[in-house]
XYZ file of C-alpha atoms in Angstrom:
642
model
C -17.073 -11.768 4.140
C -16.496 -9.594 1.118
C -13.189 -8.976 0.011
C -12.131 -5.132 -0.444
C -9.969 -4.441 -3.614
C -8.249 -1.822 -2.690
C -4.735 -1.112 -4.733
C -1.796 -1.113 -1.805
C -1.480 2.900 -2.074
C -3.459 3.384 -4.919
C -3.837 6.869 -6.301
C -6.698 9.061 -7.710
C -6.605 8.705 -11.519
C -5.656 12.397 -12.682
C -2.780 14.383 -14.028
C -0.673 16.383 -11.682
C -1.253 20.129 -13.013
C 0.550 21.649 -10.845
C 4.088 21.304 -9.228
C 3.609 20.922 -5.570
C 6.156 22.823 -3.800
C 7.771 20.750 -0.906
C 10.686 21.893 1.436
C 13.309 20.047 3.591
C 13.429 20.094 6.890
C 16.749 17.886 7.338
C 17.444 16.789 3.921
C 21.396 16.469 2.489
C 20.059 17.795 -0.511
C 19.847 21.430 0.473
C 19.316 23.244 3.548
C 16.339 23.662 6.153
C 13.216 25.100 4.022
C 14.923 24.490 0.447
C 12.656 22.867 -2.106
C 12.769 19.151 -2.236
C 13.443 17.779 -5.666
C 10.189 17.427 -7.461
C 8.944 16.474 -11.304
C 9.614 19.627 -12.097
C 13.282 18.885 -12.187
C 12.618 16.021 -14.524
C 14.175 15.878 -17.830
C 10.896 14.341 -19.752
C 11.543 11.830 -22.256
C 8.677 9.212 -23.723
C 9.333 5.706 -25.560
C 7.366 4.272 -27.673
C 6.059 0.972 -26.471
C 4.422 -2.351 -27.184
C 1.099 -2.505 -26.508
C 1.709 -6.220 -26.512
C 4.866 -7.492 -26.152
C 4.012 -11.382 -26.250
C 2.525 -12.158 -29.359
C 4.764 -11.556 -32.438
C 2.115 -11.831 -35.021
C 0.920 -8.856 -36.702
C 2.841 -5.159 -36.869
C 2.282 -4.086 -32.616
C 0.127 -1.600 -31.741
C 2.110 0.868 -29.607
C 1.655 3.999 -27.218
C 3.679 6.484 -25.939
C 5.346 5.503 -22.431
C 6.776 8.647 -20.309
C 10.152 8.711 -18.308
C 11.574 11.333 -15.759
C 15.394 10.938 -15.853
C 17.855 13.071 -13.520
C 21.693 12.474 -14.368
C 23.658 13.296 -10.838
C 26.593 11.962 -12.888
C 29.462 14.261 -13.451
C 29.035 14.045 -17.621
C 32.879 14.938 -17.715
C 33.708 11.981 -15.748
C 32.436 9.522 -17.864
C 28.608 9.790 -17.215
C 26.588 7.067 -15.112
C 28.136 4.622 -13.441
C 24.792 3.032 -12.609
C 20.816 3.674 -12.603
C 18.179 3.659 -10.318
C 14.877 2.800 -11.975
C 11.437 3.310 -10.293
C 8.998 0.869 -11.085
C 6.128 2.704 -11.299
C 2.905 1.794 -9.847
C -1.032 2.555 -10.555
C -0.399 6.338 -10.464
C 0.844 9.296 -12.837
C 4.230 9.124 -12.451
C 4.327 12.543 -10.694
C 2.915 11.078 -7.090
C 6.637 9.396 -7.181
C 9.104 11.358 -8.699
C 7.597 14.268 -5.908
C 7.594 11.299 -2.974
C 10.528 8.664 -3.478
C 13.777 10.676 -1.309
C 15.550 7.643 -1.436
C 16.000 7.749 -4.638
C 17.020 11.467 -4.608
C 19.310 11.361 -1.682
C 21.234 8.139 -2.693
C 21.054 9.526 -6.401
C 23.063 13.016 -5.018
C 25.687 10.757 -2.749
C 26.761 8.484 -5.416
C 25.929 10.167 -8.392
C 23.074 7.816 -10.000
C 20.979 8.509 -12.967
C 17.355 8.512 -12.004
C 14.736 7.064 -13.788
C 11.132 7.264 -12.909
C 9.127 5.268 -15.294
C 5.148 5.605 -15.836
C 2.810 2.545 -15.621
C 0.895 1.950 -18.925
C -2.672 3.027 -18.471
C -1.595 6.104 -16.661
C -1.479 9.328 -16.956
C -0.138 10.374 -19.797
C 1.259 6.647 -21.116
C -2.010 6.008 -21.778
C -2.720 3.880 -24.778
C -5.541 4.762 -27.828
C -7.933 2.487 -26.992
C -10.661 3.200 -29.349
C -10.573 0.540 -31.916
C -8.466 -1.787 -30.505
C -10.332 -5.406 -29.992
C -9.865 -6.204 -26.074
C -8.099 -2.808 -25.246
C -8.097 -3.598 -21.397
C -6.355 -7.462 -21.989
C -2.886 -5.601 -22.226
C -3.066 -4.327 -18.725
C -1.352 -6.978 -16.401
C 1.778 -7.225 -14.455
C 3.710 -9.222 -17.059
C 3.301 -6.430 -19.637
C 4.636 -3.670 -17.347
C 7.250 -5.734 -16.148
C 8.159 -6.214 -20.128
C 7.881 -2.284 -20.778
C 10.339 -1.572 -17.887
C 12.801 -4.004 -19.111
C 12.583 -3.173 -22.752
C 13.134 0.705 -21.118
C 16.291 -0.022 -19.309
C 17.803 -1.694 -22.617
C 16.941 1.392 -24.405
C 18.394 3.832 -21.941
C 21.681 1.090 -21.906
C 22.098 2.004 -25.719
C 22.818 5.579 -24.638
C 24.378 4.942 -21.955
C 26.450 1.959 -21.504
C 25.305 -1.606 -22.421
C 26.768 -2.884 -18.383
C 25.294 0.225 -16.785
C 24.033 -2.022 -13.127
C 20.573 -0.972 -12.252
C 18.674 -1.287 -8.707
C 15.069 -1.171 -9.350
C 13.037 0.987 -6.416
C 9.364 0.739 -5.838
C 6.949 1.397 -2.952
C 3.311 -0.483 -2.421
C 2.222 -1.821 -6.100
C 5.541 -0.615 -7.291
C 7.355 -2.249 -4.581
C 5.941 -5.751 -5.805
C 6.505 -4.774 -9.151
C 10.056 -3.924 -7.531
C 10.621 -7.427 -6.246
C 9.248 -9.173 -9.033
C 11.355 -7.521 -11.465
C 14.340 -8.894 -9.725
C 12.980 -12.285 -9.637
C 11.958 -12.348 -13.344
C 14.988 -10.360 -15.195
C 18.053 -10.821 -12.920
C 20.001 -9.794 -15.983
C 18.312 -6.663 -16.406
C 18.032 -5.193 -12.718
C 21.164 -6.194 -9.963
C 18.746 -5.833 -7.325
C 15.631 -3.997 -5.964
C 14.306 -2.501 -3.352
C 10.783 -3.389 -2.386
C 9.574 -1.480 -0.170
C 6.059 -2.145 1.368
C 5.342 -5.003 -1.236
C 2.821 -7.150 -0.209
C 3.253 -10.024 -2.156
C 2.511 -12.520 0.572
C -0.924 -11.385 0.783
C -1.745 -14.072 -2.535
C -3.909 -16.966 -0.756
C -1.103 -19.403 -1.538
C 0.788 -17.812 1.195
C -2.123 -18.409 3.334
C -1.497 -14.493 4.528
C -3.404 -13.763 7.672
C -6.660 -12.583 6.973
C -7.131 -10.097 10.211
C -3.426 -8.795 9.389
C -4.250 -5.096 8.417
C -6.441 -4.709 11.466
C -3.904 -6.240 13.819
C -1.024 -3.393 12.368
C -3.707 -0.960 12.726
C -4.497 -1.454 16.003
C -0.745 -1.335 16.926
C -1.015 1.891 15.072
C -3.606 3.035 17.584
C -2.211 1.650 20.621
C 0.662 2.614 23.206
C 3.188 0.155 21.005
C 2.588 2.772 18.080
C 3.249 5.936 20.520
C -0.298 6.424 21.163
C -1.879 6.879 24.520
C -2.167 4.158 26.136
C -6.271 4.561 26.207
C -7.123 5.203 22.785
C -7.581 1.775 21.872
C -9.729 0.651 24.534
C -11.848 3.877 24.279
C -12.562 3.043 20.472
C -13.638 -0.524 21.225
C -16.233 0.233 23.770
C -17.298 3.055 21.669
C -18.383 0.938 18.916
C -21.142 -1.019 20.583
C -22.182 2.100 22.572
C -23.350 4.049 19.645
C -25.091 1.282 17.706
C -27.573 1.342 20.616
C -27.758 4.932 21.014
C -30.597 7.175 19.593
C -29.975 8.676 16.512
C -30.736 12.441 17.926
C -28.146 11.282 20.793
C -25.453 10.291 17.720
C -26.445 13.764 15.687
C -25.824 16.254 18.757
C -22.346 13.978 20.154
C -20.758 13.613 16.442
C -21.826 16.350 15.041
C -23.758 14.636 12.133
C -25.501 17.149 9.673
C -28.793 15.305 10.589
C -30.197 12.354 12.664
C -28.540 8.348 11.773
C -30.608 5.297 10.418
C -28.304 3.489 12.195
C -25.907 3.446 14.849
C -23.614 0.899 13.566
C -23.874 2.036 10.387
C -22.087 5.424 11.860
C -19.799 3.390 13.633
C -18.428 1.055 10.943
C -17.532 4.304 8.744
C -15.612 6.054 11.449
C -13.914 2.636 11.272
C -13.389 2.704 7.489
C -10.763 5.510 7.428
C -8.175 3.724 9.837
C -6.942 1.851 7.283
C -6.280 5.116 5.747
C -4.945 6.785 8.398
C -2.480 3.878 9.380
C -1.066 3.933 5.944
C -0.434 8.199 6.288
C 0.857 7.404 10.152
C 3.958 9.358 8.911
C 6.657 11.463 11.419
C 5.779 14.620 9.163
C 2.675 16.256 7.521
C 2.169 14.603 4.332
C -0.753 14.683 1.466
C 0.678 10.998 0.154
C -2.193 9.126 1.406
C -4.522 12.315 1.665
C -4.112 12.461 -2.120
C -4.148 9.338 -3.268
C -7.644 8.092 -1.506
C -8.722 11.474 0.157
C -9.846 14.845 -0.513
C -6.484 15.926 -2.802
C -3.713 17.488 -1.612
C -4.527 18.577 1.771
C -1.305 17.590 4.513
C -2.581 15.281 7.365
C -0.823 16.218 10.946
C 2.601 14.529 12.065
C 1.899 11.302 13.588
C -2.327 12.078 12.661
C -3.207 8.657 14.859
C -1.535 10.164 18.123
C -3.005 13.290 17.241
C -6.664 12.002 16.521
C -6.210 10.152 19.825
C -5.152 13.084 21.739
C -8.864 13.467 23.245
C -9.343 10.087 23.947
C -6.113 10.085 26.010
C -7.575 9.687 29.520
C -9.900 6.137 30.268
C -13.152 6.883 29.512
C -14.942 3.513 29.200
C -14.180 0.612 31.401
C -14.069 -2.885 29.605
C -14.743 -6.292 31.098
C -14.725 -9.822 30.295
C -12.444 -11.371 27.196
C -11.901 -8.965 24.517
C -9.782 -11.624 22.350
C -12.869 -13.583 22.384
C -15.309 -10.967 21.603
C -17.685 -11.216 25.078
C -17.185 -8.326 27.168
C -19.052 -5.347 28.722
C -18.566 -1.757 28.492
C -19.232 1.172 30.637
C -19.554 4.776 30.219
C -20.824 6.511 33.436
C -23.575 4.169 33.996
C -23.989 3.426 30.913
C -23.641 -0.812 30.326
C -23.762 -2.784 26.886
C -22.989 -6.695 26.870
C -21.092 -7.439 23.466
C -21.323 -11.319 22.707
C -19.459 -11.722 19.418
C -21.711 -9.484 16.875
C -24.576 -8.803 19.249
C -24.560 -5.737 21.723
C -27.771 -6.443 24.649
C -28.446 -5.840 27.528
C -27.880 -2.132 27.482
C -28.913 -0.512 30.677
C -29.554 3.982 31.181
C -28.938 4.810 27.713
C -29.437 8.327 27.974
C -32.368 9.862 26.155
C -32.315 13.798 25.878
C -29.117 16.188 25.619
C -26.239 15.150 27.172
C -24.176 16.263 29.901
C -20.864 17.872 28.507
C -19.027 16.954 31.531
C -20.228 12.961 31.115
C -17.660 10.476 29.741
C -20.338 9.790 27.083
C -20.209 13.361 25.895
C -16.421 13.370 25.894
C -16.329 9.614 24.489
C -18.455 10.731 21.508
C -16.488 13.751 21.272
C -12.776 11.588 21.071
C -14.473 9.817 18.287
C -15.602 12.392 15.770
C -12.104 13.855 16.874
C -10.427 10.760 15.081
C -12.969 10.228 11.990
C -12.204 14.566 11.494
C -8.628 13.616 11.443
C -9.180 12.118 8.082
C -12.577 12.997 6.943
C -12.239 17.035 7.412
C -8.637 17.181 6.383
C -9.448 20.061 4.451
C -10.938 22.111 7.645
C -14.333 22.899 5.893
C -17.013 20.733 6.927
C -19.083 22.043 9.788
C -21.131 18.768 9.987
C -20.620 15.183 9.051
C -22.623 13.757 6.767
C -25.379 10.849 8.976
C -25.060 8.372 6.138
C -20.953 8.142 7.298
C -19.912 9.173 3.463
C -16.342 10.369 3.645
C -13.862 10.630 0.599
C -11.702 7.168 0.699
C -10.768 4.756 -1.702
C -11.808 1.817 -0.695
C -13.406 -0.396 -3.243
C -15.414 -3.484 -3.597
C -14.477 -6.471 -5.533
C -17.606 -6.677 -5.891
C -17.981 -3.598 -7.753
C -15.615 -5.344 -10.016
C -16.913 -9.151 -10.493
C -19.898 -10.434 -12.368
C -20.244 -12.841 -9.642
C -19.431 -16.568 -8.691
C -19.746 -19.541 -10.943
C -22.808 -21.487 -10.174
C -20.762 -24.835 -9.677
C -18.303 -24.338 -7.152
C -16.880 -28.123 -8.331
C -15.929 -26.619 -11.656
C -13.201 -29.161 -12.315
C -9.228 -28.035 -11.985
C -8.475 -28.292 -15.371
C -11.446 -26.512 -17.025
C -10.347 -23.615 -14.502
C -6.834 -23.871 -15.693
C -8.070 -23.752 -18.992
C -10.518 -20.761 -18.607
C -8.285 -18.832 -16.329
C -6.524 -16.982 -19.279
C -9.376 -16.959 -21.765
C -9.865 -13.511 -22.827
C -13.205 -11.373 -24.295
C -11.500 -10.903 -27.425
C -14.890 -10.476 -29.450
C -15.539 -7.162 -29.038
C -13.296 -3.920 -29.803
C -13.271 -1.224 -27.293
C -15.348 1.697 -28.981
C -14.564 5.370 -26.905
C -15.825 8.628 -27.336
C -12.894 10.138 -24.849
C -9.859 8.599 -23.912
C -9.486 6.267 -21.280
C -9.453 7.327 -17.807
C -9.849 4.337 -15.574
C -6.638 3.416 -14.032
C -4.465 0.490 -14.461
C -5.362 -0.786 -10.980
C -9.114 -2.295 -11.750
C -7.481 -3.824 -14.726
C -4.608 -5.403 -13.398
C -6.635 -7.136 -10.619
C -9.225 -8.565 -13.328
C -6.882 -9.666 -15.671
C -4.312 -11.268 -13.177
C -6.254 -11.860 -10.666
C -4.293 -9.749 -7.704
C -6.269 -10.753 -4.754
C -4.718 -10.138 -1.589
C -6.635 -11.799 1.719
C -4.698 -9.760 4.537
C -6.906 -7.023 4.511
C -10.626 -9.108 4.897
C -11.228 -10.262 8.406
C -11.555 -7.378 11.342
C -13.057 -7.365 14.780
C -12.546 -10.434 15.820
C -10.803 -9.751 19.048
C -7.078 -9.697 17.570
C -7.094 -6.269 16.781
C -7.847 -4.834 20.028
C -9.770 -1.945 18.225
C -12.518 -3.067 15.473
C -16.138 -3.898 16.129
C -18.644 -5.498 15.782
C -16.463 -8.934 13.705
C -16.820 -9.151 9.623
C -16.939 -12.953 9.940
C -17.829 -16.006 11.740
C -15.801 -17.020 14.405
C -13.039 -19.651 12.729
C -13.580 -19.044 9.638
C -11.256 -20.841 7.387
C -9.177 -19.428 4.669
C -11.369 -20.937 1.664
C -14.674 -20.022 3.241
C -13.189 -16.425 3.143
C -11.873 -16.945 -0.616
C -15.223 -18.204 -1.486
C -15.200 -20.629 -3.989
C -12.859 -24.189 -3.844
C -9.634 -24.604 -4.813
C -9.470 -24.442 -8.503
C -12.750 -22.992 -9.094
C -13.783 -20.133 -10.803
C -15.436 -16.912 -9.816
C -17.334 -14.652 -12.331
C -15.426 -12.049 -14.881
C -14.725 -8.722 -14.081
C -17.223 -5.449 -15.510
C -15.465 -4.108 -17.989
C -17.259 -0.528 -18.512
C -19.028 0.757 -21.250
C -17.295 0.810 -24.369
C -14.430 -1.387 -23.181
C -13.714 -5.305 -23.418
C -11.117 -7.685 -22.827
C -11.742 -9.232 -19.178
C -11.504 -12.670 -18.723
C -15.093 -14.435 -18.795
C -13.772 -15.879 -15.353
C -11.988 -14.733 -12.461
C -9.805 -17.039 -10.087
C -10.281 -15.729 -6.684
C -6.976 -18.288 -5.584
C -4.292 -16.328 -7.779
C -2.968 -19.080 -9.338
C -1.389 -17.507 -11.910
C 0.372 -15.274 -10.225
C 1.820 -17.952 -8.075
C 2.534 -20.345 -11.042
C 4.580 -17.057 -12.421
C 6.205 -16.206 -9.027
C 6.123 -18.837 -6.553
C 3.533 -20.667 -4.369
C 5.548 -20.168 -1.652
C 8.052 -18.304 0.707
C 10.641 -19.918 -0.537
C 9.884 -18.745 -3.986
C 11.898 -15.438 -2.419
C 13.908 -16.906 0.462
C 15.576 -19.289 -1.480
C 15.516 -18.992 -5.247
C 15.465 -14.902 -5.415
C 18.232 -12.615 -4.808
C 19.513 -9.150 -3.957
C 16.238 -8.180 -2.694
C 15.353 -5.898 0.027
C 11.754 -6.168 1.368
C 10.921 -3.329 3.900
C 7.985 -3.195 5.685
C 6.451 -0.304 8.270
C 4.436 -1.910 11.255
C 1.984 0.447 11.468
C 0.836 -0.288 7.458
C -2.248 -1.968 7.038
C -0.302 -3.974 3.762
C 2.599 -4.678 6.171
C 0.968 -8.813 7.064
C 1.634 -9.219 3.999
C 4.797 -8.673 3.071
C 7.604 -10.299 2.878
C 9.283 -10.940 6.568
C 11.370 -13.274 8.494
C 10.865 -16.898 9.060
C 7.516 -17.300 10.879
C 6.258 -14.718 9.308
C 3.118 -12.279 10.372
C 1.343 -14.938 11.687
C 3.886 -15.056 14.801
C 5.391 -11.824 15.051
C 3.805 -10.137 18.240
C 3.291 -6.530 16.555
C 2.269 -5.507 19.750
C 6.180 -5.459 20.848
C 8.014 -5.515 18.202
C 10.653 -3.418 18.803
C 13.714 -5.040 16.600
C 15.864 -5.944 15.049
C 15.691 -4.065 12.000
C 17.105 -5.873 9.530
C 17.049 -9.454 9.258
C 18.830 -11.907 6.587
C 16.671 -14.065 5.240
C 17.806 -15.737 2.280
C 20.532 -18.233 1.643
C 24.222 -17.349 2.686
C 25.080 -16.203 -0.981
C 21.168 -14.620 -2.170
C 21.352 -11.106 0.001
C 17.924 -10.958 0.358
C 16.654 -9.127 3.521
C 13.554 -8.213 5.503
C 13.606 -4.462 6.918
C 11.496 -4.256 9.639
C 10.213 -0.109 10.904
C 7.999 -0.866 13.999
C 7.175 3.005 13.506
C 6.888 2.814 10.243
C 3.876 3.864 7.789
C 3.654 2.915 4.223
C 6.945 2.822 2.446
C 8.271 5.083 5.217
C 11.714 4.160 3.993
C 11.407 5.473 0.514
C 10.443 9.329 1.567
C 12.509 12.176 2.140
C 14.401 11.955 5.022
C 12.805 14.142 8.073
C 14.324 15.280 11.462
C 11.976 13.180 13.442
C 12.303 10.029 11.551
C 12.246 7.643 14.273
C 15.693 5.576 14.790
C 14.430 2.565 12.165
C 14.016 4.638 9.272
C 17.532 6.161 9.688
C 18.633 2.720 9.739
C 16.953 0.633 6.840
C 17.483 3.828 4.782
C 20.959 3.568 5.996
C 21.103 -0.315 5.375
C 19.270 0.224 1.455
C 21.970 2.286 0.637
C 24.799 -0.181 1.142
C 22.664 -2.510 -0.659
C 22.837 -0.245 -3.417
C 26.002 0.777 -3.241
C 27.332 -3.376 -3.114
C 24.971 -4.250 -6.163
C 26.246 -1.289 -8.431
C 29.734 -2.175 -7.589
C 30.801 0.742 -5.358
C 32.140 0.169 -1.535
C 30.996 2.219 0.866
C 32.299 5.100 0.482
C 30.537 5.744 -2.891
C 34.023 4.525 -4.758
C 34.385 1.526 -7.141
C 34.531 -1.206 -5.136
C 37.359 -3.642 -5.153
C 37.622 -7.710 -3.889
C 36.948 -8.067 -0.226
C 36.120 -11.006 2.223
C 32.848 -10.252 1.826
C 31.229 -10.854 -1.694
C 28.436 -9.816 -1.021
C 29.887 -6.617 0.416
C 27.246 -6.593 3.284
C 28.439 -4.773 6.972
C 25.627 -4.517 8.892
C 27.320 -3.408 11.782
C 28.070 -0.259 9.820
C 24.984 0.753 8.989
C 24.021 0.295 12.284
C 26.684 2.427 13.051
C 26.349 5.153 10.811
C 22.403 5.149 11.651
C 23.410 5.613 15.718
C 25.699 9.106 14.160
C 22.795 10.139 12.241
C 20.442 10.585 15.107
């Protein structure tokens, strides 16, 4: 099994150079076909920064960190009364300021200042790293967690040293989001973290097929797909790893004869992930842009329109799917699939075939769905027969050295080693760093999340052929014992400051946040965690008692929200069973289905109680409730709005 680092939304490393228009459809910010707020209504502002904010030694190196603040305040009446702060993620800032509506919409009703902040390492709060001796060892978690802090006590100088701030962040940002709450209560009154998977650290023991299980609800009749789609896509897989290769060419529409049939078949598989994530109500470039071709808008709903030509049975499946050993036919086609292995084929076709065959149309369905993502842009007339399409999925092991030659490296040398820094060498660059924070922040703190490793093994009702063994543990997929080491990360030419060692068990990241649920469920507070079904980071986030493990995506259908802290913490689970990534945090759309009305519905009451307003937007004043929580009125207020 190899583990896919892949950041939770992660963006293309460039600099926005243009202002994307965008326009409302529904939004209370301005009528149908106004422009949508974007960064172009930004007042710009940049701080200077730490590099390093936790050692105290020598005078700091420091680089310019950029903010987007809006003030819907009425400056006559005081000013703010209260900030929301995005905590942004492994992007320019841009890709949120243009993308978080919440934060807009809420900011217009009750009159917030906004604050988008930028993520060191990109963008334009990119550091000078030429010179500095282990440039890349600044890049973790704890030291953008530090900047946004010291950022909110700056902005509290100017404007009010109480001002309450709710922290908002979606994917990465959404962890950073929850996090924040959890490690400076006194700076942020609450957050909302919205697709954070933070449960996906092995000490949560996340399950490892998760992102394949919500993408095959994503795919099926549960996610408003036909009811077919699924079942055509499994027997498709085995089918064309036994077909010829000038068969494959003429039914996909390859630019030239296949090696290999599965090797086809696995990257039509490889953009799901993608396409789960952009599974939005409305055309978006979100996803598109972040791990695609640029800004080009997938369709509404793009699965249920990629499936629309698979939408009639074309394959027949028999035998025990959940167990991987069934047969498939198309026409008269047969193929027995026995875990990995597809035999036993019987009148595979060998010359042109018939357009009217359900082979033809089967093969036809399929490039249908890999087009939906791979010719977003409308201008390929072939697909390439090596299955190259524009994605971001990466490799940890396009990352890591490799593993440690002992795998009994004893618990304490690992402890001792899992900080140690490459602080030998200073970074020497002939242009300024482009890379990203996201490759550094998983070397240096070891971000490993184990929901998205395990597919095909009959859970999924979608991928083939299986990744892994059948029962494979959670350590054989880790790879190494707990408490041993793994090898460093590559840190590019030039650059330095990787640990020698990687830990592929996270365990500093669960020493600094919690080795368990309770970590959030009990100790944290005033925490929203909001998760879409359909996301392929949604196993593991943060959810209800039980967890991913026995939620049946497959019927989910609510509640929404569910309470799952102590009587006094407020911390909730928001639960979208048509929702894509961070669903809840865009711009509000007329065919938002009923759950994002209502967790968008429920975050603003949140908001509203942890500021100190009541629900009307006005200060708020003692109540029965402290914790001024009424679900039954967002419920309500949801049930107007549609």
């Amino acid at each position: 099994v190899r583990r896919e680092s892949r950041s939770p939304g992660s963006r293309a490393h460039r600099v926005v150079r243009s202002v994307r228009t965008i326009t409302s459809t529904r939004s209370r910010l301005g009528p149908v076909g106004a422009p949508l707020p974007s960064s172009a209504n930004c007042t710009w502002q940049t701080f200077e920064q730490r590099l390093d904010h936790f050692s105290r030694g020598a005078e700091p190196a420091t680089f310019s960190q950029r903010l987007c603040l809006y003030d819907f305040s009425a400056k006559e009446n005081g000013g703010p009364t209260h900030m929301l702060f995005y905590t942004g993620n492994e992007s320019p800032v841009e890709e949120y300021v243009n993308n978080t509506g919440l934060m807009w919409e809420v900011g217009a009703e009750l009159g917030s200042l906004l604050v988008f902040a930028e993520h060191r390492y990109e963008g334009e709060s990119v550091p000078e790293l030429d010179g500095v001796p282990a440039c890349l060892s600044y890049c973790t978690v704890e030291q953008a967690l530090a900047d946004y802090a010291t950022v909110i006590d700056f902005l509290r100088d100017q404007y009010g040293a109480t001002l309450p701030v709710v922290a908002v962040g979606g994917s990465y940002g959404g962890m950073l989001a929850g996090w924040f709450r959890m490690s400076y209560p006194s700076t942020v009154q609450g957050a909302i973290a919205a697709s954070a998977p933070i449960w996906g650290l092995p000490s949560f023991e996340p399950r490892p097929d998760g992102s394949s299980v919500a993408i095959g609800r994503a795919f099926s009749a549960a996610g408003g797909a036909p009811a077919s789609c699924a079942t055509n896509l499994l027997g498709a897989w085995p089918v064309i790893a036994l077909l010829e290769p000038e068969i494959l060419q003429e039914g996909l529409d390859l630019c030239s004869a296949p090696r290999d049939g599965r090797e086809i078949a696995s990257a039509i598989q490889s953009v799901f992930f993608d396409l789960a994530e952009a599974n939005y109500p409305f055309p978006s470039t979100y996803i598109s842009s972040a791990v695609g071709p640029g800004y080009y808008p997938l369709p509404a709903w793009p699965i249920r329109e990629a499936c629309d030509a698979l939408s009639e049975p074309l394959v027949e499946i028999s035998g025990d799917t959940a167990a991987v050993d069934f047969r498939v036919t198309v026409d008269d086609l047969t193929v027995d699939v026995k875990w990995s292995e597809a035999t036993n084929a019987t009148a595979l076709p060998t010359g042109p075939l018939d357009p009217a065959s359900n082979l033809a149309k089967l093969l036809d369905g399929v490039k249908g769905v890999w087009a939906t993502w791979c010719n977003v842009t409308g201008e390929l007339e072939c697909f390439g027969a090596t299955g190259s399409c524009a994605t971001g999925r990466r490799r940890l092991a396009d990352l890591f050295v490799g593993a440690s030659s002992s795998a009994a490296v004893a618990i304490e040398d690992a402890a001792a080693a899992l900080k140690t820094r490459l602080t030998d060498d200073t970074c020497s660059l002939d242009e300024p760093y482009a890379g990203g924070s996201w490759g550094p922040l998983c070397c240096n703190d070891d971000i490993n999340l184990y929901n998205t490793v395990v597919q095909g093994i009959g859970s999924d009702g979608l991928f083939w052929p299986p990744n892994t063994a059948p029962n494979t543990s959670l350590e054989s997929i880790v790879g190494v014992p707990y408490g041993a080491t793994a090898g460093g990360c590559r840190a590019g030419p030039g650059l330095s400051g990787y640990p020698a060692t990687s830990d592929p068990w996270s365990r500093w990241l669960q020493a600094e946040f919690g080795r368990a649920p309770s970590a959030v469920t009990t100790a944290a507070s005033n925490i929203v965690f909001s998760n879409g079904l359909f996301d392929p980071w949604s196993t593991a986030g943060v959810y209800p008692a039980g967890g991913p493990r026995n939620l049946n995506l497959d019927s989910y259908d609510g509640p929404v929200v569910v309470d799952i802290g102590t009587p006094d913490s407020d911390v909730s689970a928001v639960l979208l069973d048509y929702g894509a990534h961070h669903l809840d945090l865009m711009f509000m759309d007329d065919n938002d289905p009923p759950c994002a009305v209502e967790a968008r519905a429920f975050e603003t009451d949140r908001i509203k109680a942890w500021v100190g307003l009541d629900a009307t937007g006005s200060p708020a004043t003692s109540s029965g409730d402290p914790l001024g929580r009424d679900l039954a009125s967002a419920a309500r207020r949801a049930e107007s709005t549609l």
